[in-house]
Tab-separated table of C-alpha atoms in Angstrom:
chain	number	residue	atom	x	y	z
A	710	MET	CA	19.117	9.441	8.222
A	711	ILE	CA	17.183	12.627	7.343
A	712	GLU	CA	18.737	12.726	3.886
A	713	THR	CA	17.683	9.130	3.240
A	714	GLN	CA	14.163	9.776	4.458
A	715	TYR	CA	13.783	12.657	2.030
A	716	ALA	CA	15.077	10.372	-0.718
A	717	PHE	CA	12.467	7.783	0.259
A	718	GLU	CA	9.703	10.372	0.074
A	719	LYS	CA	10.938	11.480	-3.351
A	720	MET	CA	10.862	7.866	-4.563
A	721	LEU	CA	7.259	7.532	-3.429
A	722	GLU	CA	6.386	10.776	-5.189
A	723	ALA	CA	8.108	9.613	-8.365
A	724	TYR	CA	6.215	6.328	-8.284
A	725	SER	CA	2.866	8.051	-7.778
A	726	ARG	CA	3.523	10.084	-10.935
A	727	ASN	CA	4.545	7.354	-13.402
A	728	LYS	CA	3.778	3.986	-11.696
A	729	THR	CA	7.164	2.631	-12.819
A	730	PRO	CA	9.133	0.481	-10.331
A	731	ILE	CA	11.810	2.562	-8.611
A	732	LEU	CA	15.374	1.183	-8.799
A	733	LEU	CA	16.857	0.812	-5.325
A	734	ASP	CA	20.017	-0.895	-4.076
A	735	PHE	CA	18.813	-2.080	-0.668
A	736	LYS	CA	22.279	-2.719	0.723
A	737	LYS	CA	23.490	0.788	-0.102
A	738	ALA	CA	20.191	2.311	1.026
A	739	SER	CA	20.419	0.425	4.332
A	740	ALA	CA	23.956	1.675	4.926
A	741	GLU	CA	22.863	5.250	4.364
A	742	LEU	CA	19.779	4.840	6.483
A	743	ILE	CA	21.697	3.702	9.553
A	744	ASN	CA	24.757	5.893	9.028
A	745	ASN	CA	26.906	3.200	7.376
A	746	ASN	CA	26.774	1.056	10.514
A	747	LEU	CA	26.262	-2.427	9.059
A	748	PRO	CA	28.102	-4.848	11.381
A	749	GLN	CA	28.772	-8.029	9.383
A	750	LYS	CA	28.630	-10.239	12.485
A	751	ASP	CA	24.899	-9.502	12.754
A	752	ARG	CA	24.359	-10.665	9.170
A	753	GLN	CA	26.291	-13.891	9.899
A	754	ILE	CA	23.532	-15.020	12.275
A	755	HIS	CA	21.452	-15.785	9.172
A	756	TYR	CA	23.715	-18.619	8.068
A	757	PHE	CA	22.893	-21.359	10.569
A	758	HIS	CA	21.741	-23.640	7.773
A	759	TYR	CA	21.510	-23.407	3.991
A	760	TYR	CA	18.013	-22.650	2.738
A	761	PRO	CA	17.012	-22.000	-0.902
A	762	GLY	CA	15.546	-18.688	-2.033
A	763	ARG	CA	16.298	-16.841	1.177
A	764	ILE	CA	15.211	-13.187	1.118
A	765	PHE	CA	18.101	-10.701	0.867
A	766	PRO	CA	18.625	-9.540	4.507
A	767	TYR	CA	19.125	-5.900	3.536
A	768	ILE	CA	15.554	-5.662	2.255
A	769	PRO	CA	13.954	-6.185	5.697
A	770	LEU	CA	16.791	-4.221	7.324
A	771	TYR	CA	15.972	-1.209	5.162
A	772	ILE	CA	12.189	-1.485	5.381
A	773	LEU	CA	12.062	-1.989	9.146
A	774	SER	CA	14.368	1.004	9.664
A	775	LEU	CA	12.167	3.482	7.783
A	776	GLU	CA	10.985	6.529	9.694
A	777	GLU	CA	7.664	6.326	7.836
A	778	ILE	CA	6.704	3.178	9.765
A	779	SER	CA	8.553	3.957	13.009
A	780	HIS	CA	5.224	4.644	14.741
A	781	LEU	CA	4.168	1.042	14.041
A	782	LYS	CA	5.799	-0.748	16.955
A	783	GLY	CA	3.679	-3.889	17.119
A	784	PRO	CA	4.915	-7.322	16.005
A	785	VAL	CA	6.017	-7.891	12.427
A	786	LEU	CA	4.231	-10.773	10.692
A	787	ASP	CA	5.877	-12.888	7.999
A	788	PRO	CA	3.301	-15.302	6.499
A	789	PHE	CA	6.057	-17.061	4.509
A	790	ALA	CA	8.803	-17.022	7.111
A	791	GLY	CA	11.162	-19.469	5.396
A	792	SER	CA	14.329	-19.816	7.457
A	793	GLY	CA	13.552	-16.699	9.523
A	794	THR	CA	15.363	-13.845	7.783
A	795	VAL	CA	12.584	-11.327	8.427
A	796	LEU	CA	12.091	-12.587	11.980
A	797	LEU	CA	15.751	-12.153	12.818
A	798	GLU	CA	16.020	-8.736	11.157
A	799	SER	CA	13.017	-7.585	13.170
A	800	LEU	CA	14.785	-8.552	16.403
A	801	ILE	CA	18.190	-7.045	15.601
A	802	ASN	CA	17.123	-3.894	13.747
A	803	PRO	CA	19.483	-1.083	14.819
A	804	ILE	CA	16.740	1.589	14.952
A	805	ILE	CA	13.531	-0.127	16.139
A	806	LYS	CA	13.425	-3.668	17.500
A	807	ARG	CA	10.068	-5.394	17.161
A	808	ASN	CA	8.627	-8.750	18.157
A	809	ALA	CA	8.010	-11.038	15.188
A	810	LEU	CA	5.535	-13.765	14.249
A	811	GLY	CA	6.086	-16.263	11.467
A	812	VAL	CA	4.029	-18.751	9.485
A	813	GLU	CA	5.839	-21.447	7.485
A	814	ILE	CA	4.819	-24.769	5.926
A	815	ASN	CA	8.306	-26.324	5.727
A	816	PRO	CA	9.186	-28.033	9.044
A	817	LEU	CA	12.927	-27.665	8.448
A	818	ALA	CA	12.527	-23.932	7.836
A	819	ARG	CA	10.472	-23.643	11.035
A	820	LEU	CA	13.261	-25.391	12.945
A	821	ILE	CA	15.959	-23.116	11.502
A	822	SER	CA	13.853	-20.010	12.220
A	823	LYS	CA	13.401	-20.993	15.837
A	824	VAL	CA	17.064	-21.789	16.447
A	825	LYS	CA	18.511	-18.676	14.879
A	826	THR	CA	16.212	-16.380	16.863
A	827	THR	CA	16.581	-18.165	20.241
A	828	PRO	CA	19.394	-17.099	22.613
A	829	LEU	CA	21.288	-19.933	24.308
A	830	ASP	CA	23.955	-20.217	26.975
A	831	VAL	CA	27.156	-20.974	25.041
A	832	ILE	CA	28.831	-22.573	28.086
A	833	LYS	CA	25.856	-24.878	28.498
A	834	VAL	CA	25.970	-25.814	24.810
A	835	LEU	CA	29.612	-26.837	25.161
A	836	SER	CA	28.811	-28.921	28.240
A	837	LEU	CA	25.931	-30.623	26.428
A	838	LEU	CA	28.201	-31.258	23.449
A	839	ASP	CA	30.476	-33.332	25.708
A	840	ASN	CA	27.459	-35.317	26.886
A	841	LEU	CA	26.331	-35.739	23.292
A	842	HIS	CA	29.696	-37.121	22.238
A	843	SER	CA	29.577	-39.622	25.082
A	844	LEU	CA	26.149	-40.819	23.922
A	845	PHE	CA	27.369	-40.982	20.327
A	846	SER	CA	30.307	-43.154	21.394
A	847	GLN	CA	28.069	-45.497	23.448
A	848	TYR	CA	25.503	-46.019	20.688
A	849	SER	CA	26.482	-49.500	19.546
A	850	GLN	CA	26.212	-50.886	23.057
A	851	THR	CA	22.906	-49.326	24.053
A	852	ALA	CA	20.677	-49.050	20.989
A	853	ASN	CA	19.241	-51.014	18.082
A	854	LEU	CA	20.709	-49.607	14.864
A	855	ASN	CA	17.865	-50.526	12.527
A	856	SER	CA	15.220	-48.807	14.639
A	857	HIS	CA	16.894	-45.426	14.074
A	858	VAL	CA	17.420	-45.601	10.312
A	859	PRO	CA	14.881	-43.442	8.422
A	860	ASP	CA	12.313	-45.465	6.485
A	861	PHE	CA	12.468	-44.195	2.927
A	862	LYS	CA	12.954	-45.882	-0.415
A	863	ASN	CA	16.414	-46.343	-1.852
A	864	ILE	CA	18.208	-44.920	1.168
A	865	ASN	CA	21.329	-46.777	0.023
A	866	LEU	CA	21.189	-44.881	-3.253
A	867	TRP	CA	21.715	-41.639	-1.331
A	868	PHE	CA	23.958	-42.716	1.561
A	869	SER	CA	26.721	-45.242	2.107
A	870	SER	CA	26.229	-47.846	4.823
A	871	HIS	CA	28.881	-46.073	6.901
A	872	ALA	CA	27.069	-42.723	6.582
A	873	ILE	CA	23.758	-44.349	7.548
A	874	THR	CA	25.299	-45.889	10.665
A	875	GLN	CA	27.029	-42.700	11.764
A	876	LEU	CA	24.007	-40.452	11.116
A	877	SER	CA	21.752	-42.893	12.987
A	878	LYS	CA	24.120	-42.830	15.971
A	879	LEU	CA	24.143	-39.046	16.010
A	880	LYS	CA	20.377	-38.727	15.649
A	881	TRP	CA	19.843	-41.226	18.482
A	882	ALA	CA	22.309	-39.324	20.690
A	883	ILE	CA	20.487	-36.015	20.135
A	884	GLU	CA	17.101	-37.592	20.846
A	885	ASN	CA	18.407	-39.090	24.099
A	886	LEU	CA	20.324	-36.058	25.285
A	887	GLU	CA	19.021	-34.746	28.609
A	888	ALA	CA	18.368	-31.134	27.634
A	889	SER	CA	15.499	-28.754	26.984
A	890	THR	CA	13.868	-28.625	23.570
A	891	GLN	CA	15.610	-25.408	22.560
A	892	TYR	CA	19.042	-26.990	23.041
A	893	ARG	CA	18.138	-30.234	21.270
A	894	ASP	CA	16.761	-28.184	18.383
A	895	PHE	CA	20.088	-26.336	18.200
A	896	PHE	CA	21.849	-29.681	17.756
A	897	LEU	CA	19.210	-30.859	15.257
A	898	VAL	CA	19.900	-27.873	13.000
A	899	ALA	CA	23.622	-28.724	12.955
A	900	PHE	CA	22.704	-32.372	12.308
A	901	SER	CA	20.445	-31.414	9.411
A	902	SER	CA	23.056	-29.142	7.867
A	903	ILE	CA	25.498	-32.036	7.329
A	904	ILE	CA	23.007	-34.427	5.680
A	905	ARG	CA	23.733	-33.294	2.126
A	906	LYS	CA	27.469	-33.074	2.875
A	907	VAL	CA	27.649	-36.806	3.632
A	908	SER	CA	25.201	-37.904	0.923
A	909	LYS	CA	25.727	-38.956	-2.689
A	910	ALA	CA	23.519	-36.102	-3.927
A	911	ASP	CA	24.941	-33.636	-6.438
A	912	PRO	CA	25.965	-30.567	-4.357
A	913	ASN	CA	25.390	-28.285	-7.362
A	914	ILE	CA	21.679	-29.064	-7.730
A	915	PRO	CA	19.307	-27.986	-4.890
A	916	PRO	CA	16.590	-30.684	-5.306
A	917	PRO	CA	18.405	-33.986	-4.551
A	918	VAL	CA	19.801	-35.690	-7.658
A	919	VAL	CA	22.273	-38.574	-7.434
A	920	LEU	CA	25.743	-37.259	-8.254
A	921	LYS	CA	27.239	-38.448	-11.566
A	922	PRO	CA	30.681	-36.830	-11.853
A	923	GLN	CA	31.020	-37.847	-15.509
A	924	LYS	CA	28.476	-35.139	-16.350
A	925	TYR	CA	31.204	-32.625	-15.448
A	926	LYS	CA	34.053	-34.145	-17.484
A	927	ASN	CA	34.239	-31.040	-19.665
A	928	ASN	CA	35.337	-29.136	-16.544
A	929	PRO	CA	38.361	-31.050	-15.165
A	930	ARG	CA	38.583	-29.059	-11.931
A	931	THR	CA	34.886	-29.558	-11.089
A	932	TYR	CA	35.049	-33.207	-12.164
A	933	GLU	CA	37.998	-33.888	-9.861
A	934	LYS	CA	36.325	-32.056	-6.978
A	935	LEU	CA	33.102	-34.049	-7.338
A	936	GLN	CA	34.953	-37.333	-7.661
A	937	LYS	CA	36.606	-36.574	-4.331
A	938	PHE	CA	33.214	-35.576	-2.855
A	939	LEU	CA	31.779	-38.959	-3.876
A	940	GLU	CA	34.751	-40.820	-2.417
A	941	GLN	CA	34.332	-38.985	0.908
A	942	ALA	CA	30.609	-39.826	0.911
A	943	GLU	CA	31.550	-43.508	1.166
A	944	ASN	CA	33.318	-42.991	4.489
A	945	PRO	CA	32.353	-39.550	5.848
A	946	SER	CA	33.597	-38.127	9.141
A	947	VAL	CA	30.107	-37.464	10.457
A	948	TRP	CA	31.036	-36.380	13.979
A	949	GLN	CA	33.839	-34.095	12.796
A	950	LEU	CA	31.571	-32.388	10.241
A	951	PHE	CA	28.908	-32.007	12.922
A	952	ALA	CA	31.404	-30.547	15.417
A	953	ASN	CA	32.681	-28.065	12.801
A	954	VAL	CA	29.163	-26.832	12.077
A	955	LEU	CA	28.496	-26.477	15.803
A	956	LYS	CA	31.641	-24.402	16.226
A	957	ASN	CA	30.478	-21.942	13.577
A	958	ASN	CA	26.928	-21.855	14.920
A	959	LEU	CA	28.161	-21.203	18.451
A	960	THR	CA	29.795	-18.026	17.158
A	961	ARG	CA	26.473	-17.019	15.637
A	962	ILE	CA	24.618	-17.753	18.865
A	963	ASP	CA	27.135	-15.612	20.705
A	964	GLY	CA	26.323	-12.827	18.260
A	965	LEU	CA	22.633	-13.190	19.073
A	966	ASN	CA	23.421	-12.954	22.781
A	967	GLY	CA	24.983	-9.577	22.079
A	968	PHE	CA	21.508	-8.067	21.860
A	969	LYS	CA	20.318	-7.536	25.422
A	970	GLU	CA	16.639	-7.351	24.432
A	971	ILE	CA	16.892	-10.797	22.859
A	972	LYS	CA	18.972	-12.293	25.657
A	973	ASN	CA	16.624	-11.131	28.434
A	974	GLY	CA	13.519	-12.166	26.485
A	975	SER	CA	11.953	-8.705	26.263
A	976	ILE	CA	11.714	-9.184	22.503
A	977	THR	CA	11.014	-12.507	20.785
A	978	ALA	CA	10.301	-14.187	17.474
A	979	LYS	CA	7.864	-17.081	17.238
A	980	ILE	CA	6.718	-19.441	14.526
A	981	ILE	CA	3.003	-19.759	15.185
A	982	TYR	CA	1.501	-21.762	12.295
A	983	ASP	CA	2.028	-23.491	8.953
A	984	ASP	CA	-0.649	-22.102	6.613
A	985	ALA	CA	-0.653	-18.500	5.377
A	986	ARG	CA	-4.179	-18.954	3.998
A	987	HIS	CA	-5.640	-19.443	7.487
A	988	ILE	CA	-3.308	-17.944	10.086
A	989	LYS	CA	-3.662	-19.296	13.599
A	990	HIS	CA	-1.680	-19.601	16.822
A	991	GLY	CA	-0.455	-23.175	17.182
A	992	GLN	CA	2.349	-24.596	19.306
A	993	LEU	CA	5.815	-25.162	17.837
A	994	LEU	CA	7.226	-28.465	19.037
A	995	GLU	CA	10.680	-30.058	18.921
A	996	GLY	CA	12.099	-30.670	15.448
A	997	GLY	CA	9.922	-28.046	13.802
A	998	ARG	CA	6.607	-29.842	14.197
A	999	ILE	CA	3.427	-27.842	14.847
A	1000	ASN	CA	0.732	-28.859	17.335
A	1001	LYS	CA	-2.497	-27.554	15.777
A	1002	GLU	CA	-4.941	-29.308	18.105
A	1003	PHE	CA	-5.820	-26.220	20.145
A	1004	ALA	CA	-4.803	-23.576	17.583
A	1005	THR	CA	-6.719	-20.306	17.726
A	1006	GLU	CA	-7.219	-17.799	14.939
A	1007	LEU	CA	-4.813	-14.849	14.803
A	1008	ALA	CA	-6.983	-11.897	15.804
A	1009	SER	CA	-8.306	-9.569	13.113
A	1010	SER	CA	-6.717	-6.096	12.971
A	1011	SER	CA	-3.898	-7.193	15.298
A	1012	ILE	CA	-0.847	-6.634	13.060
A	1013	GLU	CA	0.656	-3.318	11.942
A	1014	VAL	CA	3.459	-4.474	9.624
A	1015	ILE	CA	3.553	-7.493	7.307
A	1016	LEU	CA	6.827	-8.220	5.536
A	1017	THR	CA	7.169	-11.376	3.489
A	1018	SER	CA	8.498	-13.050	0.369
A	1019	PRO	CA	5.894	-15.514	-0.924
A	1020	PRO	CA	6.853	-18.524	-3.034
A	1021	TYR	CA	7.595	-17.489	-6.586
A	1022	LEU	CA	5.417	-18.730	-9.415
A	1023	THR	CA	6.711	-22.273	-10.235
A	1024	ALA	CA	10.159	-21.198	-9.071
A	1025	GLN	CA	11.533	-23.044	-6.047
A	1026	LYS	CA	11.020	-26.678	-5.068
A	1027	TYR	CA	11.335	-25.901	-1.351
A	1028	ILE	CA	10.062	-29.181	0.090
A	1029	ARG	CA	11.792	-31.401	-2.453
A	1030	THR	CA	15.049	-29.507	-1.967
A	1031	ASN	CA	14.968	-30.413	1.747
A	1032	ARG	CA	13.698	-33.949	1.199
A	1033	LEU	CA	16.777	-35.780	2.542
A	1034	GLU	CA	16.994	-33.558	5.615
A	1035	LEU	CA	13.288	-34.044	6.348
A	1036	PHE	CA	13.674	-37.831	6.189
A	1037	TRP	CA	16.468	-37.732	8.750
A	1038	LEU	CA	14.421	-35.404	10.966
A	1039	GLY	CA	11.767	-38.114	11.145
A	1040	TYR	CA	9.255	-37.149	8.462
A	1041	THR	CA	7.747	-39.934	6.359
A	1042	GLU	CA	7.457	-40.140	2.576
A	1043	GLU	CA	3.715	-39.521	2.878
A	1044	GLU	CA	4.203	-36.470	5.095
A	1045	ILE	CA	6.759	-34.988	2.698
A	1046	GLN	CA	4.537	-35.581	-0.329
A	1047	ASN	CA	1.588	-33.940	1.443
A	1048	LEU	CA	3.723	-30.932	2.387
A	1049	ASP	CA	4.760	-30.572	-1.244
A	1050	LYS	CA	1.163	-30.770	-2.478
A	1051	GLN	CA	-0.026	-28.218	0.106
A	1052	SER	CA	2.724	-25.717	-0.705
A	1053	ILE	CA	1.780	-22.595	-2.624
A	1054	GLY	CA	3.585	-22.484	-5.955
A	1055	THR	CA	4.024	-26.253	-6.198
A	1056	GLU	CA	3.892	-27.885	-9.617
A	1057	ARG	CA	2.241	-30.932	-8.058
A	1058	VAL	CA	-1.314	-29.735	-8.523
A	1059	SER	CA	-4.198	-32.148	-8.932
A	1060	SER	CA	-6.663	-31.562	-11.745
A	1061	VAL	CA	-9.099	-28.854	-10.630
A	1062	ASP	CA	-11.867	-26.782	-12.153
A	1063	VAL	CA	-10.373	-23.557	-13.454
A	1064	TYR	CA	-12.593	-20.502	-13.109
A	1065	LEU	CA	-12.306	-16.726	-13.360
A	1066	LEU	CA	-10.643	-15.218	-10.297
A	1067	GLY	CA	-12.008	-11.746	-10.933
A	1068	ILE	CA	-8.624	-10.097	-11.523
A	1069	GLU	CA	-8.502	-9.253	-15.229
A	1070	SER	CA	-4.719	-9.410	-15.712
A	1071	ILE	CA	-4.499	-12.762	-13.920
A	1072	ASP	CA	-7.499	-14.256	-15.697
A	1073	ILE	CA	-5.972	-13.325	-19.077
A	1074	LEU	CA	-2.721	-15.085	-18.170
A	1075	ILE	CA	-4.511	-18.210	-16.937
A	1076	ASP	CA	-6.684	-18.377	-20.073
A	1077	ARG	CA	-3.728	-17.891	-22.413
A	1078	THR	CA	-1.610	-20.468	-20.573
A	1079	TYR	CA	-4.422	-23.020	-20.271
A	1080	SER	CA	-5.035	-22.851	-24.043
A	1081	LYS	CA	-1.391	-23.878	-24.626
A	1082	SER	CA	-0.971	-26.351	-21.782
A	1083	LYS	CA	-3.786	-27.555	-19.561
A	1084	GLU	CA	-1.333	-28.765	-16.915
A	1085	ARG	CA	0.567	-25.476	-16.801
A	1086	GLY	CA	-2.677	-23.491	-16.825
A	1087	ILE	CA	-3.937	-25.374	-13.767
A	1088	THR	CA	-0.617	-24.718	-11.972
A	1089	ILE	CA	-0.839	-20.976	-12.678
A	1090	PHE	CA	-4.489	-20.883	-11.611
A	1091	ALA	CA	-3.755	-22.711	-8.338
A	1092	TYR	CA	-0.914	-20.318	-7.504
A	1093	PHE	CA	-2.996	-17.162	-7.908
A	1094	GLU	CA	-6.081	-18.714	-6.312
A	1095	ASN	CA	-3.991	-19.455	-3.224
A	1096	MET	CA	-2.281	-16.062	-3.227
A	1097	LEU	CA	-5.693	-14.367	-3.263
A	1098	LYS	CA	-6.574	-16.361	-0.141
A	1099	VAL	CA	-3.293	-15.230	1.451
A	1100	PHE	CA	-3.954	-11.573	0.610
A	1101	LYS	CA	-7.455	-11.821	2.094
A	1102	GLU	CA	-5.961	-13.236	5.296
A	1103	MET	CA	-3.276	-10.560	5.366
A	1104	TYR	CA	-5.931	-7.880	4.931
A	1105	ARG	CA	-7.983	-9.412	7.758
A	1106	VAL	CA	-5.169	-9.444	10.331
A	1107	LEU	CA	-3.719	-6.046	9.359
A	1108	LYS	CA	-4.807	-2.957	11.275
A	1109	ASP	CA	-6.196	0.070	9.492
A	1110	GLY	CA	-3.207	2.192	8.557
A	1111	GLY	CA	-0.924	-0.862	8.549
A	1112	TYR	CA	1.538	-1.732	5.785
A	1113	ALA	CA	2.299	-4.900	3.842
A	1114	PHE	CA	5.626	-5.301	2.036
A	1115	ILE	CA	5.736	-8.133	-0.509
A	1116	VAL	CA	9.035	-9.281	-2.044
A	1117	VAL	CA	8.717	-11.218	-5.300
A	1118	GLY	CA	10.458	-11.925	-8.612
A	1119	ASN	CA	9.087	-12.129	-12.130
A	1120	ASN	CA	8.870	-15.372	-14.089
A	1121	GLU	CA	8.518	-16.991	-17.464
A	1122	VAL	CA	5.570	-19.229	-18.281
A	1123	LEU	CA	5.951	-21.386	-21.388
A	1124	GLY	CA	8.688	-19.065	-22.600
A	1125	GLU	CA	6.613	-15.933	-22.068
A	1126	LYS	CA	7.751	-13.254	-19.623
A	1127	VAL	CA	5.271	-12.695	-16.804
A	1128	ASP	CA	5.279	-9.584	-14.613
A	1129	THR	CA	4.387	-11.502	-11.464
A	1130	HIS	CA	4.938	-8.410	-9.321
A	1131	ARG	CA	2.255	-6.556	-11.270
A	1132	LEU	CA	-0.192	-9.456	-11.166
A	1133	LEU	CA	0.206	-9.859	-7.404
A	1134	THR	CA	-0.248	-6.117	-6.945
A	1135	ASP	CA	-3.466	-6.319	-8.980
A	1136	ALA	CA	-4.601	-9.213	-6.775
A	1137	ALA	CA	-3.918	-7.193	-3.621
A	1138	LEU	CA	-5.811	-4.202	-4.995
A	1139	GLY	CA	-8.742	-6.496	-5.711
A	1140	ILE	CA	-8.803	-7.450	-2.026
A	1141	GLY	CA	-8.870	-3.824	-0.873
A	1142	PHE	CA	-5.222	-2.810	-0.403
A	1143	THR	CA	-3.927	0.549	-1.606
A	1144	GLU	CA	-0.812	0.526	-3.802
A	1145	ILE	CA	1.872	2.825	-2.377
A	1146	ALA	CA	4.937	1.999	-4.498
A	1147	ILE	CA	7.018	-0.763	-6.055
A	1148	PHE	CA	10.814	-0.928	-5.710
A	1149	LYS	CA	13.143	-2.988	-7.889
A	1150	ASP	CA	16.537	-4.393	-6.895
A	1151	GLU	CA	18.914	-6.459	-9.037
A	1152	ILE	CA	19.690	-9.924	-7.656
A	1153	LYS	CA	23.441	-10.209	-7.250
A	1154	THR	CA	25.171	-12.898	-5.135
A	1155	ARG	CA	22.421	-14.465	-3.038
A	1156	SER	CA	21.050	-17.853	-2.059
A	1157	MET	CA	18.335	-17.467	-4.700
A	1158	MET	CA	18.534	-20.187	-7.344
A	1159	ARG	CA	18.750	-17.885	-10.378
A	1160	THR	CA	18.231	-20.537	-13.043
A	1161	ARG	CA	15.445	-23.062	-12.812
A	1162	ASN	CA	14.255	-26.225	-14.478
A	1163	GLY	CA	11.236	-26.252	-16.745
A	1164	THR	CA	9.735	-22.981	-17.907
A	1165	GLY	CA	10.343	-20.840	-14.827
A	1166	GLY	CA	13.033	-18.761	-16.492
A	1167	LEU	CA	15.745	-16.657	-14.891
A	1168	ILE	CA	14.972	-14.360	-11.967
A	1169	LYS	CA	17.180	-11.281	-12.392
A	1170	ASP	CA	15.416	-8.775	-10.123
A	1171	GLU	CA	13.394	-8.670	-6.954
A	1172	TYR	CA	10.440	-6.360	-6.603
A	1173	VAL	CA	9.189	-4.975	-3.308
A	1174	ILE	CA	5.496	-4.136	-3.413
A	1175	ILE	CA	4.396	-1.630	-0.781
A	1176	LEU	CA	0.708	-1.868	0.168
A	1177	LYS	CA	-1.388	-0.154	2.783
A	1178	LYS	CA	-4.694	-0.935	4.444
A	1179	GLU	CA	-6.392	2.425	4.571
A	1180	GLY	CA	-8.398	3.280	7.683
């Protein structure tokens, strides 16, 4: 550990001299930092449910293990919590375990975050599973089928009538299961994770697109596989798929129970709100919904460490990617569209007045982009306008002497390479943060979608911006 700490100090010194991002393999650095003790079962807890663009777990593992921030023992805040990678890594860190708070706009991501950071009694889950199967089997005699089918257009385009019936039965059974919210949410995550598996959506494309196997005729093996996938979607074994997911997730829950601090509740992770631009304490309800009626503002100067990966510039279609799952979780078309419009980084931006943001590098990019494409210019402006609001909020809640770690990738805009990491650093400096260093790590095999539609380009590296709020 001492050797690694000296290496970290040398990297900071090197950055202060030349201001060039320091290359760092976070997985290897993490192994060295904690004496090569990287139990894979702990990492498996992350995989309760697929989620696009998930932060590489070894980045928060490394950062939260650093001796330089070991004196900062307060809760870690992730303003873009996603599916809870940072929250979980904060709880299970092998050197210092910290409470964690998360903010996330996507209801499905909030649900996943809650479930994978909440310890449950495995024996009780198995008992409830028996009860759930009994309800599932009784469905046709006790419930009205049509009242439990999600109301969204062209549902038959995405699901066979058999899949609709079976999913409706399972959703009804979960809703009527006599159990606490935390257990029903556990079952809802497993339910959500099979939606795409029993749909007619192309499994190779994250945002739902109806599968057309003929597109893959040039690859006989893929074509045959997708033909079989489509055939199975006509008559899927919904309960069996659900039970298989539960079996795997029970193993993960058992892994979570292996941490005594988590099991006895002395350390916790909580999703508290849905908007990183105005962070408050709301109440997380069943199914990932947030009760904001009595929400109170997160206190100023109350956080010592912020660690987050904000949405990339026009990169991921987070809400649209989870559209089918959100429908089956009970969200309406209008709710999903509003979530998409409110998301930072969305391409669905209404026409707005574009003005100077006061950050020279960003204003130059917006002006250059706007002159080529008004629509794209507005999208770029909206992204950085919102990120400035987020940085102001982060600065407000951070204590003097606290650190903010921002994980982001670079982009292309209209075919032009954009150093997003540098622009966001400039934005943070404009708010009042001090730049400590920037690390760079090559994206290898991760859940990041490396190629994107439109002009987003290919994300090859992740950058970790280290900022400090000086006292």
